[in-house]
Structure formats: structure tokens, C-alpha cells
Short mmCIF file of C-alpha atoms in Angstrom, two decimals:
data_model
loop_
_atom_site.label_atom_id
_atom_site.label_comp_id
_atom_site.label_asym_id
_atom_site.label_seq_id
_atom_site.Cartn_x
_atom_site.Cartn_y
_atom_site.Cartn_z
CA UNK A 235 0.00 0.00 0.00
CA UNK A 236 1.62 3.05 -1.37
CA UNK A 237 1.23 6.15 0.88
CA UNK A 238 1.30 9.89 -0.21
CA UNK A 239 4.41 11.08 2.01
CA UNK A 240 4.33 15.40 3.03
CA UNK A 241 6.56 17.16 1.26
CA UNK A 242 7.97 19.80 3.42
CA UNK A 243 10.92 22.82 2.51
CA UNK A 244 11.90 24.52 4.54
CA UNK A 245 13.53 28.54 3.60
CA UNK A 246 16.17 30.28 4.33
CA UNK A 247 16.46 33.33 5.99
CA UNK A 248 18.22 35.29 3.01
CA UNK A 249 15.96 32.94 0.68
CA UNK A 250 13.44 34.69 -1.92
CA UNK A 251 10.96 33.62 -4.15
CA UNK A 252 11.38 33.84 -8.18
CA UNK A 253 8.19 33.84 -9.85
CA UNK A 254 8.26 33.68 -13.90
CA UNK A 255 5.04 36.35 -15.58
CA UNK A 256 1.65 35.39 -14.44
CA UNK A 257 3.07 32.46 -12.19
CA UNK A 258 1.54 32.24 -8.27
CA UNK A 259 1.75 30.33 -5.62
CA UNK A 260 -0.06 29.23 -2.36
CA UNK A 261 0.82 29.20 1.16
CA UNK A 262 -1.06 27.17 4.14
CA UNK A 263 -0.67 25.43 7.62
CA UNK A 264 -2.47 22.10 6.11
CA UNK A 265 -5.96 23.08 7.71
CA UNK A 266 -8.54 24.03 5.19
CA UNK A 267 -11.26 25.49 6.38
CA UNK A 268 -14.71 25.97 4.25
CA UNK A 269 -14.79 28.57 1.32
CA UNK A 270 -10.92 29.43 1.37
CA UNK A 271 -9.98 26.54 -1.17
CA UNK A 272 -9.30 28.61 -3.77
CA UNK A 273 -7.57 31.65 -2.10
CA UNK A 274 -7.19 35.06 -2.83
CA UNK A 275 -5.51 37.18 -5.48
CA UNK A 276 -2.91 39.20 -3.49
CA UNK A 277 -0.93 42.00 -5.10
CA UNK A 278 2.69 42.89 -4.48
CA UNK A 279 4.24 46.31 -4.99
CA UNK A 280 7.35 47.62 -7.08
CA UNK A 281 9.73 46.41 -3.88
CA UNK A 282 12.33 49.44 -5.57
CA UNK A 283 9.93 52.15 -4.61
CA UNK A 284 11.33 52.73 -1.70
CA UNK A 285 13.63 54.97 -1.81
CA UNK A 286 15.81 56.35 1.39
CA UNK A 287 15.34 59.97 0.90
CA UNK A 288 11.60 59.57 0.88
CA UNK A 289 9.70 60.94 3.50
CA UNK A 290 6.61 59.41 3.48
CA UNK A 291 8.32 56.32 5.08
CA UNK A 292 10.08 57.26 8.09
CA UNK A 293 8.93 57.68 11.41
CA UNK A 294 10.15 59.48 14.52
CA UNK A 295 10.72 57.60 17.34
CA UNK A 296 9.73 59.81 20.56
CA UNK A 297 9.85 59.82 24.24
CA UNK A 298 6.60 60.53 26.17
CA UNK A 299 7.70 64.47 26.51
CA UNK A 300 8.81 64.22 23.02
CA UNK A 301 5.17 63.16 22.35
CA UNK A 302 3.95 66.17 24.22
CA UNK A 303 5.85 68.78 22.66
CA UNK A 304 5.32 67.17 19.12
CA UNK A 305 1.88 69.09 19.48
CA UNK A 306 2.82 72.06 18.88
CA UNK A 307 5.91 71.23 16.80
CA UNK A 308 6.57 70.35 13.03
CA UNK A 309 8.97 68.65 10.37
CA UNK A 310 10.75 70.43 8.25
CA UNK A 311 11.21 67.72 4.71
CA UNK A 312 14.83 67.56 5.05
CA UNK A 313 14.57 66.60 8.83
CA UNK A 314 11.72 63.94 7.52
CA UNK A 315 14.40 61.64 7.13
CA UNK A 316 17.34 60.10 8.73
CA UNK A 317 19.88 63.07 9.81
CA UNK A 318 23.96 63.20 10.14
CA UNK A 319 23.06 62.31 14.02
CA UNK A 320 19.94 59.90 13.51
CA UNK A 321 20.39 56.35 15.08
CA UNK A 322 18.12 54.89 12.03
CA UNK A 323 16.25 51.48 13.57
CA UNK A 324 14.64 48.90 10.88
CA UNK A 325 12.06 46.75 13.31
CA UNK A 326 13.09 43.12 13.85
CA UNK A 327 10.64 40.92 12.34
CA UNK A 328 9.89 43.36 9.25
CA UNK A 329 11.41 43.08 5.90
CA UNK A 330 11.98 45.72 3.22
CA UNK A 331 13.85 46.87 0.38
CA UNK A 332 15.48 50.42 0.62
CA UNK A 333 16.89 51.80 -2.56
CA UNK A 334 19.86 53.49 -2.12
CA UNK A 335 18.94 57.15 -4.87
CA UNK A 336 22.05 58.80 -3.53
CA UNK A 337 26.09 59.78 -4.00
CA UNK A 338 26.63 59.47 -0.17
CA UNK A 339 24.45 59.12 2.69
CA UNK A 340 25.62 60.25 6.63
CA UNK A 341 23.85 58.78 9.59
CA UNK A 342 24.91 58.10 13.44
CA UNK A 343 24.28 54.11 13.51
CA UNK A 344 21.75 51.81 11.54
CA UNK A 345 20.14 48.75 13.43
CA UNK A 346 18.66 45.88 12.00
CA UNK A 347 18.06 42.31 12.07
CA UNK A 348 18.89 42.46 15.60
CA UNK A 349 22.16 44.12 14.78
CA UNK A 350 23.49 47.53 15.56
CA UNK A 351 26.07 49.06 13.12
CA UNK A 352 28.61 51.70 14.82
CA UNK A 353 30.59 51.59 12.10
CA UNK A 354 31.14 52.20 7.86
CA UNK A 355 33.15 49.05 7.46
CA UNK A 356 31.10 46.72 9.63
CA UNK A 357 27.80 48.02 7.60
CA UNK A 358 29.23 47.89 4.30
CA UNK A 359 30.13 44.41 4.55
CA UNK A 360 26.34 43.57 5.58
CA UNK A 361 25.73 45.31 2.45
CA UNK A 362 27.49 43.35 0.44
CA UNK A 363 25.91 39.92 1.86
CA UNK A 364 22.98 38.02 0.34
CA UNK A 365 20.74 39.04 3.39
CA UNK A 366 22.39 42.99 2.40
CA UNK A 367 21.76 42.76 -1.34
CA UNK A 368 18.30 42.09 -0.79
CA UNK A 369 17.48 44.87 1.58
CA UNK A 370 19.72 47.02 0.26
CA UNK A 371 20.51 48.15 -3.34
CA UNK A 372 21.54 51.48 -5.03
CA UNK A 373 25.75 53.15 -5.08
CA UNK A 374 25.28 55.17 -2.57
CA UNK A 375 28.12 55.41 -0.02
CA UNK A 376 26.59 54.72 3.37
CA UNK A 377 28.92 56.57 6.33
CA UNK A 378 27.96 54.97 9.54
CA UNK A 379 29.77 57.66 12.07
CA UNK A 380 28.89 56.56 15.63
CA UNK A 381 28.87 60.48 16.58
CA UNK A 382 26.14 62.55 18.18
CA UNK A 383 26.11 65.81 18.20
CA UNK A 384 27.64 67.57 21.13
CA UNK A 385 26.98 71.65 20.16
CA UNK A 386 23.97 72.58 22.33
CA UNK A 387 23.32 75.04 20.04
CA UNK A 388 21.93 72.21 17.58
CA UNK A 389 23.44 70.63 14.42
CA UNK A 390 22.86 70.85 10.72
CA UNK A 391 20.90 67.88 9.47
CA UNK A 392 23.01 67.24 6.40
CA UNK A 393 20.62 67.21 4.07
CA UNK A 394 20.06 70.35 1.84
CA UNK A 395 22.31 68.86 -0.65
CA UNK A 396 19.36 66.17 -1.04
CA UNK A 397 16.64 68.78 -0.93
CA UNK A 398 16.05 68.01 -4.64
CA UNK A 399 15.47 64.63 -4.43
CA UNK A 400 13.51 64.40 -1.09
CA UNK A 401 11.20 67.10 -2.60
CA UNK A 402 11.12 64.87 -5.69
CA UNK A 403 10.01 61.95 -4.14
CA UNK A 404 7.36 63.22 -2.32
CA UNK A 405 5.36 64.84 -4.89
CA UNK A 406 5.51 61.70 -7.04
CA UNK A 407 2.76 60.75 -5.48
CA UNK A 408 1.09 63.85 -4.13
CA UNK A 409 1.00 65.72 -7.57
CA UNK A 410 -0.22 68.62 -5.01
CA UNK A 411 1.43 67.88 -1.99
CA UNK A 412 1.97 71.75 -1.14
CA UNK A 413 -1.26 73.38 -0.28
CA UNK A 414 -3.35 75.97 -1.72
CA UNK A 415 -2.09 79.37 0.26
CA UNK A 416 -4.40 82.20 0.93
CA UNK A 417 -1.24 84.79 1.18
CA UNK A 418 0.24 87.18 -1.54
CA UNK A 419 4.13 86.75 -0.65
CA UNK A 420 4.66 82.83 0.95
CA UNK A 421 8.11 82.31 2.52
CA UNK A 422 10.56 79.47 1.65
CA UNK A 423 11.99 78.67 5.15
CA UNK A 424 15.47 76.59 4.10
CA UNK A 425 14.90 72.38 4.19
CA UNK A 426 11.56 73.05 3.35
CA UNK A 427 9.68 71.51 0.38
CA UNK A 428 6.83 74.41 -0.17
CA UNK A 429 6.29 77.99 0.79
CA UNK A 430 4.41 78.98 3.97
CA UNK A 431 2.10 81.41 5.24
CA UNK A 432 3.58 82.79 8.57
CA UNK A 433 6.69 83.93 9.25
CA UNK A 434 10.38 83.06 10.04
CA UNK A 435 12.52 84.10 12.81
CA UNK A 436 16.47 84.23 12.44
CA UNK A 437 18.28 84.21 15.67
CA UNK A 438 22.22 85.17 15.24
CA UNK A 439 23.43 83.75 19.11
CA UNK A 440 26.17 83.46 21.44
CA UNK A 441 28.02 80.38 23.14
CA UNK A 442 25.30 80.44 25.95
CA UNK A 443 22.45 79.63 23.39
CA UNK A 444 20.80 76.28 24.13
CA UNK A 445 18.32 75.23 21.46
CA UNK A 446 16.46 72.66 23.41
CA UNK A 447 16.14 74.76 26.32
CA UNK A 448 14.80 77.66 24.19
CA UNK A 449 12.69 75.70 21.97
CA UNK A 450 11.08 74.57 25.85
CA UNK A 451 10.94 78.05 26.98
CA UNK A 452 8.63 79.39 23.31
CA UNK A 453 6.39 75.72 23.45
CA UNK A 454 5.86 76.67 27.30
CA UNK A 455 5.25 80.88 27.12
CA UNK A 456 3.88 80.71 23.67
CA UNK A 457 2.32 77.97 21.96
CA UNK A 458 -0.29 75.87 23.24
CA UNK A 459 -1.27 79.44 24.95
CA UNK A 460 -4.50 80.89 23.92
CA UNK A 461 -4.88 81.76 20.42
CA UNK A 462 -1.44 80.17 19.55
CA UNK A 463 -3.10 76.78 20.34
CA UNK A 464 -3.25 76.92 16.01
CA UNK A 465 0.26 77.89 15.64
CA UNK A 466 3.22 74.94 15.10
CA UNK A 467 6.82 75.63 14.99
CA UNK A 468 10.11 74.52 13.37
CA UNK A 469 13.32 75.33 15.35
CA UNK A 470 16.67 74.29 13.59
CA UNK A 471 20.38 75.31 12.71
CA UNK A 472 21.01 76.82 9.54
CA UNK A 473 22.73 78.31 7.30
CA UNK A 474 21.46 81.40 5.44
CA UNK A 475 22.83 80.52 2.26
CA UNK A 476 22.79 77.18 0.70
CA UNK A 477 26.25 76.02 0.91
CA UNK A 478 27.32 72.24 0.19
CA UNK A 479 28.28 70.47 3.20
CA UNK A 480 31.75 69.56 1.81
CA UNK A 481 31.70 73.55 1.19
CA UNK A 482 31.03 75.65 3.83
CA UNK A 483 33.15 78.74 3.88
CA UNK A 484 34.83 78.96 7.16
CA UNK A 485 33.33 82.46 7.73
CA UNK A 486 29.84 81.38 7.29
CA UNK A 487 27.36 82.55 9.98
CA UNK A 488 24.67 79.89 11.14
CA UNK A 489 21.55 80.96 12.33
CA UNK A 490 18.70 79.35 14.37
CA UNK A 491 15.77 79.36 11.97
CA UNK A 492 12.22 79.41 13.27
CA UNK A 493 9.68 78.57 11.68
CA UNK A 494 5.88 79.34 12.39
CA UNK A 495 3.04 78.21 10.42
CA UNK A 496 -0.86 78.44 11.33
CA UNK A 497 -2.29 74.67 12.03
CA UNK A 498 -5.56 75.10 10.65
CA UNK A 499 -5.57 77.75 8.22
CA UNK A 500 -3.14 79.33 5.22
CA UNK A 501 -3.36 82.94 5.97
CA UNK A 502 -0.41 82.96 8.63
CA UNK A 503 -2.38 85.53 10.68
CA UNK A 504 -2.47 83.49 14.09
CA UNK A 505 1.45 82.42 13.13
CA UNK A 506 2.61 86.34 12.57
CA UNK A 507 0.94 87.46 15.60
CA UNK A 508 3.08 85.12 17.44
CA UNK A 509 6.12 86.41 15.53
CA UNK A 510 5.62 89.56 16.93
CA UNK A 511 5.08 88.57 20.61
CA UNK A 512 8.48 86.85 20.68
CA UNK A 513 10.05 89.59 18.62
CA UNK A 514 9.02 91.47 21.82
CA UNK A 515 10.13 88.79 24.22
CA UNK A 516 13.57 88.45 22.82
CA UNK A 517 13.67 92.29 22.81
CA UNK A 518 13.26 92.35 26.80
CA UNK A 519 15.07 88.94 27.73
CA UNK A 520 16.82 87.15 24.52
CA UNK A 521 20.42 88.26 26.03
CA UNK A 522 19.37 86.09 29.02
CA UNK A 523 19.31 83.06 26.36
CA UNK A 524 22.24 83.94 25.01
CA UNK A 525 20.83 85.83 22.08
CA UNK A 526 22.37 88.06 19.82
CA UNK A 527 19.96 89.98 17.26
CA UNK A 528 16.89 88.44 15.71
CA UNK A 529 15.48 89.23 12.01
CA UNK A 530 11.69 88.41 11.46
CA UNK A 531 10.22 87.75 7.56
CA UNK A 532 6.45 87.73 7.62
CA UNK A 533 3.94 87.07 4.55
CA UNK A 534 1.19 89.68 3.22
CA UNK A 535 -2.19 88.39 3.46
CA UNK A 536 -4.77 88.92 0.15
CA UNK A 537 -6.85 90.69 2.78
CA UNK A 538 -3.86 93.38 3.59
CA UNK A 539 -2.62 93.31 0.39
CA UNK A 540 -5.89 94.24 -1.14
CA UNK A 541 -5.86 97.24 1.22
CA UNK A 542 -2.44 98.78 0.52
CA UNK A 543 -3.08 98.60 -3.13
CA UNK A 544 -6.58 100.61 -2.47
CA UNK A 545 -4.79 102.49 -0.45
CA UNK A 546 -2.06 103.35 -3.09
CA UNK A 547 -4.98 104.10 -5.68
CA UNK A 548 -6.05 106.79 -3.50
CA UNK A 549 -2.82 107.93 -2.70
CA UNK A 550 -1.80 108.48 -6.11
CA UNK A 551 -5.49 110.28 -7.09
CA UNK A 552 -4.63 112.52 -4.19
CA UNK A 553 -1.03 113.31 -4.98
CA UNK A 554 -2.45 114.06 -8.84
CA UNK A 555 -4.84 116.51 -7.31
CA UNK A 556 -2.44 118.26 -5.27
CA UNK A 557 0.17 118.75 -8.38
CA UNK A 558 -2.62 119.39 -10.45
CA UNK A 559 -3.35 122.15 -8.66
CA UNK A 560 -0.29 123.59 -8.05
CA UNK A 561 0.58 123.97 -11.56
CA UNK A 562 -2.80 125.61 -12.39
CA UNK A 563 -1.57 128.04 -9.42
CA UNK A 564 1.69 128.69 -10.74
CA UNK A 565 0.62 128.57 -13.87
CA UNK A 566 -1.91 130.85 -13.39
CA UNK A 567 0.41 133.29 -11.31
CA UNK A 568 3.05 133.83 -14.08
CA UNK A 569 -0.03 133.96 -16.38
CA UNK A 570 -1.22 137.28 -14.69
CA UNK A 571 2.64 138.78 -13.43
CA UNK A 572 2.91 138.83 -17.01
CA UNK A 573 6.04 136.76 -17.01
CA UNK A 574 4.64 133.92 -19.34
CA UNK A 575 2.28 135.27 -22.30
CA UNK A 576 -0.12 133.22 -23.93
CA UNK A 577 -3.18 133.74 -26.02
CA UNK A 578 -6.01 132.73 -23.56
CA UNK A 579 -9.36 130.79 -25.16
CA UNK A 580 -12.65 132.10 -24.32
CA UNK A 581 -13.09 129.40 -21.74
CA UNK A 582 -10.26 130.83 -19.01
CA UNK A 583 -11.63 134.43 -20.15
CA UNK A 584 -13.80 134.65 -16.63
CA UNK A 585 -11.37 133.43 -14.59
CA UNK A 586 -8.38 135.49 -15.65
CA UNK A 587 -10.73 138.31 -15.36
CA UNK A 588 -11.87 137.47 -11.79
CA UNK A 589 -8.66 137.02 -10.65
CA UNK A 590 -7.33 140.11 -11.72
CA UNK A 591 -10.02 142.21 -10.34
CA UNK A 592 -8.79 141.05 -6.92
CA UNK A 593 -5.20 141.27 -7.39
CA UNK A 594 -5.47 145.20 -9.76
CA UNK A 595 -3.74 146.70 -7.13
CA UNK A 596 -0.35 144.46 -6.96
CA UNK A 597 -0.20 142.80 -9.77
CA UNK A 598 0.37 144.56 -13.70
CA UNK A 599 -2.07 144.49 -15.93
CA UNK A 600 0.14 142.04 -18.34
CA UNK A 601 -0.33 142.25 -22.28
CA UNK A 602 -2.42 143.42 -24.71
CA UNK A 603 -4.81 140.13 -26.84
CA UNK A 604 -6.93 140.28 -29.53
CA UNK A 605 -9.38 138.15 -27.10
CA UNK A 606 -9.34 140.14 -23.99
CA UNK A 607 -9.13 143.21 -23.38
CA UNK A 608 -7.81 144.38 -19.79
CA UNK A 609 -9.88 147.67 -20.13
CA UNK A 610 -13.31 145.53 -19.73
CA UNK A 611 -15.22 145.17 -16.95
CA UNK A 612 -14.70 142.44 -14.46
CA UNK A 613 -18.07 141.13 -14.27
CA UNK A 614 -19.27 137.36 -15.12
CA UNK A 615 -19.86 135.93 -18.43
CA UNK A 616 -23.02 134.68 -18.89
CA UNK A 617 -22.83 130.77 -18.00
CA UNK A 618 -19.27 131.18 -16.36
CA UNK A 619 -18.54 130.93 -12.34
CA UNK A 620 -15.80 132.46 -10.24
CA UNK A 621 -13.23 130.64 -8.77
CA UNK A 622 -12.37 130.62 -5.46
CA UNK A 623 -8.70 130.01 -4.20
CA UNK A 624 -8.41 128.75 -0.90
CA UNK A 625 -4.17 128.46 0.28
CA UNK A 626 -3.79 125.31 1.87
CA UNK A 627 -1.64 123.79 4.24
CA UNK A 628 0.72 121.37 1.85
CA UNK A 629 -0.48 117.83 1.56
CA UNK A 630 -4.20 118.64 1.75
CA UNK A 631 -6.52 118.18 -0.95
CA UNK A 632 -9.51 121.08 -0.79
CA UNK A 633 -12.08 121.15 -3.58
CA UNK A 634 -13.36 124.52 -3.69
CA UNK A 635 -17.24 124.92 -4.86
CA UNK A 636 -17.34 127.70 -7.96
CA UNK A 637 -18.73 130.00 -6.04
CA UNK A 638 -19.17 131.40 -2.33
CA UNK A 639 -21.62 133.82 -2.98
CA UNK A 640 -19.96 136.86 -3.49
CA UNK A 641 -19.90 139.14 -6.60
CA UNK A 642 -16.09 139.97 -7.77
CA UNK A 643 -18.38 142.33 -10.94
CA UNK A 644 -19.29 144.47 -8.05
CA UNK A 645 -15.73 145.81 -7.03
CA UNK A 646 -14.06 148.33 -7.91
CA UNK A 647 -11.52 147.25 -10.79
#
């Protein structure tokens, strides 16, 4: 009596399966329960779509008060993923497939598979194993440093030279992934994918500056505070131009960049308001946190925007008033001296006339025209109205009605 025997394999741990087009398999524990004989399609993703300096799949590991001050913080993209002084931690029990999309990339220690690396050599030749092949592909040279950074004033993150690809990769698959902003002049804070509405604070500092202990002191004065309960910050080193990492100038200044943004909304308003009220704060105690100078960059919202530019239509209509009428003044002043002779029309006949009658006694009675004659009487023109000039103080705009009621025909020319 022939009996079917089990036929059992048994895989590796650095095993994988090669499937030829349209080929499938099926996996079970023996027990076949009713309805599931047939299975179920599954589908498996490009495994070289992940890419290391993608954003969308890291996450920050944080303590409980980490947790509590994330609230009111934010990420800037180039902080999204693994910096110069990042221990980087693949879970045990989890695999994956990381493509490598870089020259060179800079991290404190990488643990996986149980395994911490502390050092270049020691992860390279992981790399270069079956188990490493698999998880790992790409050129990129992988520097595994073993160094945290000691400068309480904060660290660089190392990664503006990859601000091109990480901002690549994430709108690959968010076509839109900035937002729609409701503000006429967004700001670009530096390791940041997209413009903002809000503002940004740079902080030049002294060896006494402590970043942690300041970003503590603006989460616990400020935000979380009232109206600033909509308001998230950024707080990191930088430097004000984009240098190169391999070529920073030895003179170059960094600054502590801080970044507000409102939660909720894209105007900024709640964010710049803020702004201000630490502008303030550092103006009355920043040399206590060691504190230098501070420079604040702020957006325009449509709503203030739309007001200046009224405001600078009106401006300009008054301003063309006011030097409208001052060259009818002088105009009409050299006019009558007699020091600029011109034929007048019948239209300015009245007014020339009028003005003289006042002025006989002062002024000469200028040249002789074919029009007007300064022998004639100055009473009104039938239709015509006198005009009556007011001096001003300089920058106000008076319109004068034609007339005030008195009769310049009645004096004596």
C-alpha cells in the first residue's frame, strides 16, 4: 500500500521567491477550512519604490515628553528623514527593500536584524551579503559615524544637498502635496519643500544659546497658549545661504531658523501674531538666552494686500490733485505777473478776469490780446462761475465749490 508522504521545505532566511510572468503560488498550515480553497488574489508592490530619501516612510521615534511637545511642533522635509546624528532602527521581524537614490548618505548608527552598526566598514560588509543585497541596493556610499552631536546650540541635518530629491520623491505621489495658500508673498523657510504662510525668525546667538532649552521656553510661554493653540513651529540650525556640506566657507554665519506656520488655516495671521510677541520677548530677555539679534520675515495676506493697493490708488489720485493744482496756481500766477504770455481761449476768459479784479492793485495788468481786453469790466460771463482760491496747508486736498456767494463784478476794478 503506497502512501502519499508530506513534502515539506523549509527557507532560508536570506531565501526569496522567483516567480516567472503570471506564475503564483499558495501558502497554508495544512488546515482548510470551508470557502478558502481557492484563495485570494494578493498583489505585491514595485519592492524598488522605496527609496531612502523619501519621506513618506520614516517615522520618529519619541519619548513621552517628546510626544507632548510634538503638538505644537513640526517637520521640516529635510529633517523627515534620517539626519547626520539619527540612530536609524529597521524593526526586527519586518522586511523591506530600501533603494539606495544617492552619492553618499551620513547617519549616526543603523540597526537591523537584531544588529546595531557603529561603524562604515562593519555596515558595508552587511551590504554586500545576500541578506544585504536584498534589503539594500543602489551606489550610494553609506557613512555609519557613531557620533552625536555635542553643540547645544543644535546641528545641521546634512541634508540640503538632497533637498532636490527628497522634494522629488514626495510629490511623485502627491502631484499637489503643497497646499493651496491664501497669502500674496509665501516664505521658503530653508529644508523646506513648499512655501508657507507665517513667518520666520532668524536668531544670530552666542556660546550660551541652548536650542532645546529655548525651543522649551517658546512651546511653554507661547504655543499651546491661547490663540497660539493653532500655531506649530520649526526650530533648527542653519545656514542662510545654501552652501554644500563639503563647502562651507569657514566664515559662514549659522543661524537658528524658526519657523511658524498656522495649524488650521493658510493665511499665517495666528502664526505672525506670534512672531511679533516673541520679537518682543527676545527684545526684553533674549540676552538672558544667550541671544544676539533676531530678524523676522512675515507674509502679506490677500486681505492686507488688497488694502495697501486701495490704499495706493487713492494715494496716487490725491497726490495728482495736489500737483494738479499747483501747476494751475503757478501757472496761473506767471499767467497774470505777465512773465509767461499766452493767447487765452474764451473758456479761461472769466477766470483770468476774476482774478485780476482782486489782485489790480499788486499785480500789472500784463499784455495786450486780440481776445481780452484788460480795459473791460470784471463782471461774469453769462454761464461762467468764479473761482475761489483757498491756500492750503501742503499735503491737503480742498475742492473749492465755484462760487461762495460773493460778486467779484461788483468791485471796484
Amino acid at each position: 500500500m503506497l502512501q502519499r508522504r508530506k513534502l515539506q521545505k523549509y527557507m532560508p532566511l536570506d531565501g526569496e521567491f522567483i516567480l516567472s510572468h503570471s506564475a503564483g503560488f499558495a501558502a497554508s498550515d495544512g488546515q482548510i477550512e470551508p470557502g478558502c480553497e481557492r484563495g485570494e488574489d494578493i498583489t505585491f508592490n514595485d519592492p524598488d519604490q522605496y527609496k531612502w530619501y523619501d519621506p513618506k516612510y520614516w517615522q520618529t521615534i519619541l519619548s513621552k515628553s517628546e510626544l507632548e511637545k510634538n503638538k505644537y511642533t513640526f517637520t521640516l522635509d529635510e529633517e523627515s528623514v534620517p539626519c547626520q546624528h539619527d540612530d536609524v532602527v529597521f524593526q526586527p521581524g519586518t522586511s523591506f527593500r530600501v533603494d539606495l537614490d544617492a552619492q553618499y548618505i551620513n547617519v549616526k548608527t543603523i540597526s537591523l536584524m537584531n544588529r546595531k552598526f557603529i561603524s562604515s566598514g562593519d555596515f558595508n560588509n552587511y551590504k554586500q551579503s545576500n541578506t544585504g543585497r536584498l534589503q539594500f541596493h543602489g551606489n550610494a556610499s553609506v557613512a555609519v559615524t557613531n557620533t552625536k552631536c555635542e553643540d547645544k546650540s543644535g546641528c545641521e541635518c546634512g541634508n540640503s544637498d538632497n533637498q532636490r530629491r527628497i522634494c522629488s520623491n514626495l510629490q511623485q505621489d502627491f502631484r499637489s502635496y503643497c497646499a493651496d495658500l491664501d497669502c500674496t508673498n509665501p516664505l521658503k523657510p530653508q529644508g523646506h519643500c513648499c512655501e508657507i504662510c507665517g513667518a520666520i525668525i532668524y536668531l544670530q546667538y552666542d556660546d550660551r544659546f541652548d536650542l532645546e532649552l529655548y525651543r522649551t521656553q517658546l512651546i511653554n510661554s507661547f504655543l499651546g497658549l491661547g490663540d497660539n493653540k493653532g500655531v506649530q513651529m520649526s526650530m533648527t540650525k542653519v545656514y542662510k545661504e545654501h552652501f554644500s556640506k563639503q563647502t562651507i566657507p569657514s566664515d559662514a554665519i549659522p543661524h537658528i531658523q524658526i519657523v511658524l506656520i498656522d495649524n488650521a488655516t493658510n493665511t499665517g495671521t495666528l502664526a505672525i501674531r506670534l512672531a511679533q510677541e516673541i520679537m518682543t520677548d527676545i527684545t526684553s530677555q533674549g540676552n538672558a538666552f544667550g541671544i544676539v539679534s533676531a530678524e523676522l520675515k512675515i507674509n502679506t495676506n490677500i486681505e492686507e494686500q488688497d488694502g495697501r493697493n486701495s490704499a495706493r490708488k487713492i494715494t496716487g489720485i490725491v497726490v495728482g490733485v495736489l500737483v494738479a493744482a499747483s501747476l494751475a496756481g503757478s501757472l496761473t500766477f506767471f499767467i497774470i505777473s505777465g512773465r509767461i504770455r499766452v493767447k487765452s481761449p474764451s473758456a479761461l476768459i472769466n477766470f483770468k478776469n476774476s482774478f485780476r479784479c482782486a489782485a489790480a492793485e499788486t499785480v500789472d495788468k500784463g499784455f495786450s490780446n486780440p481776445v481780452y481786453d484788460p480795459q473791460e469790466s470784471c463782471g461774469h460771463y453769462p454761464g461762467d462761475h468764479a473761482i475761489d482760491i483757498v491756500p492750503r496747508q501742503a499735503g491737503i486736498s480742498v475742492i473749492t465749490p465755484p462760487s461762495d456767494g460773493r460778486d467779484f463784478g461788483e468791485q471796484d476794478c
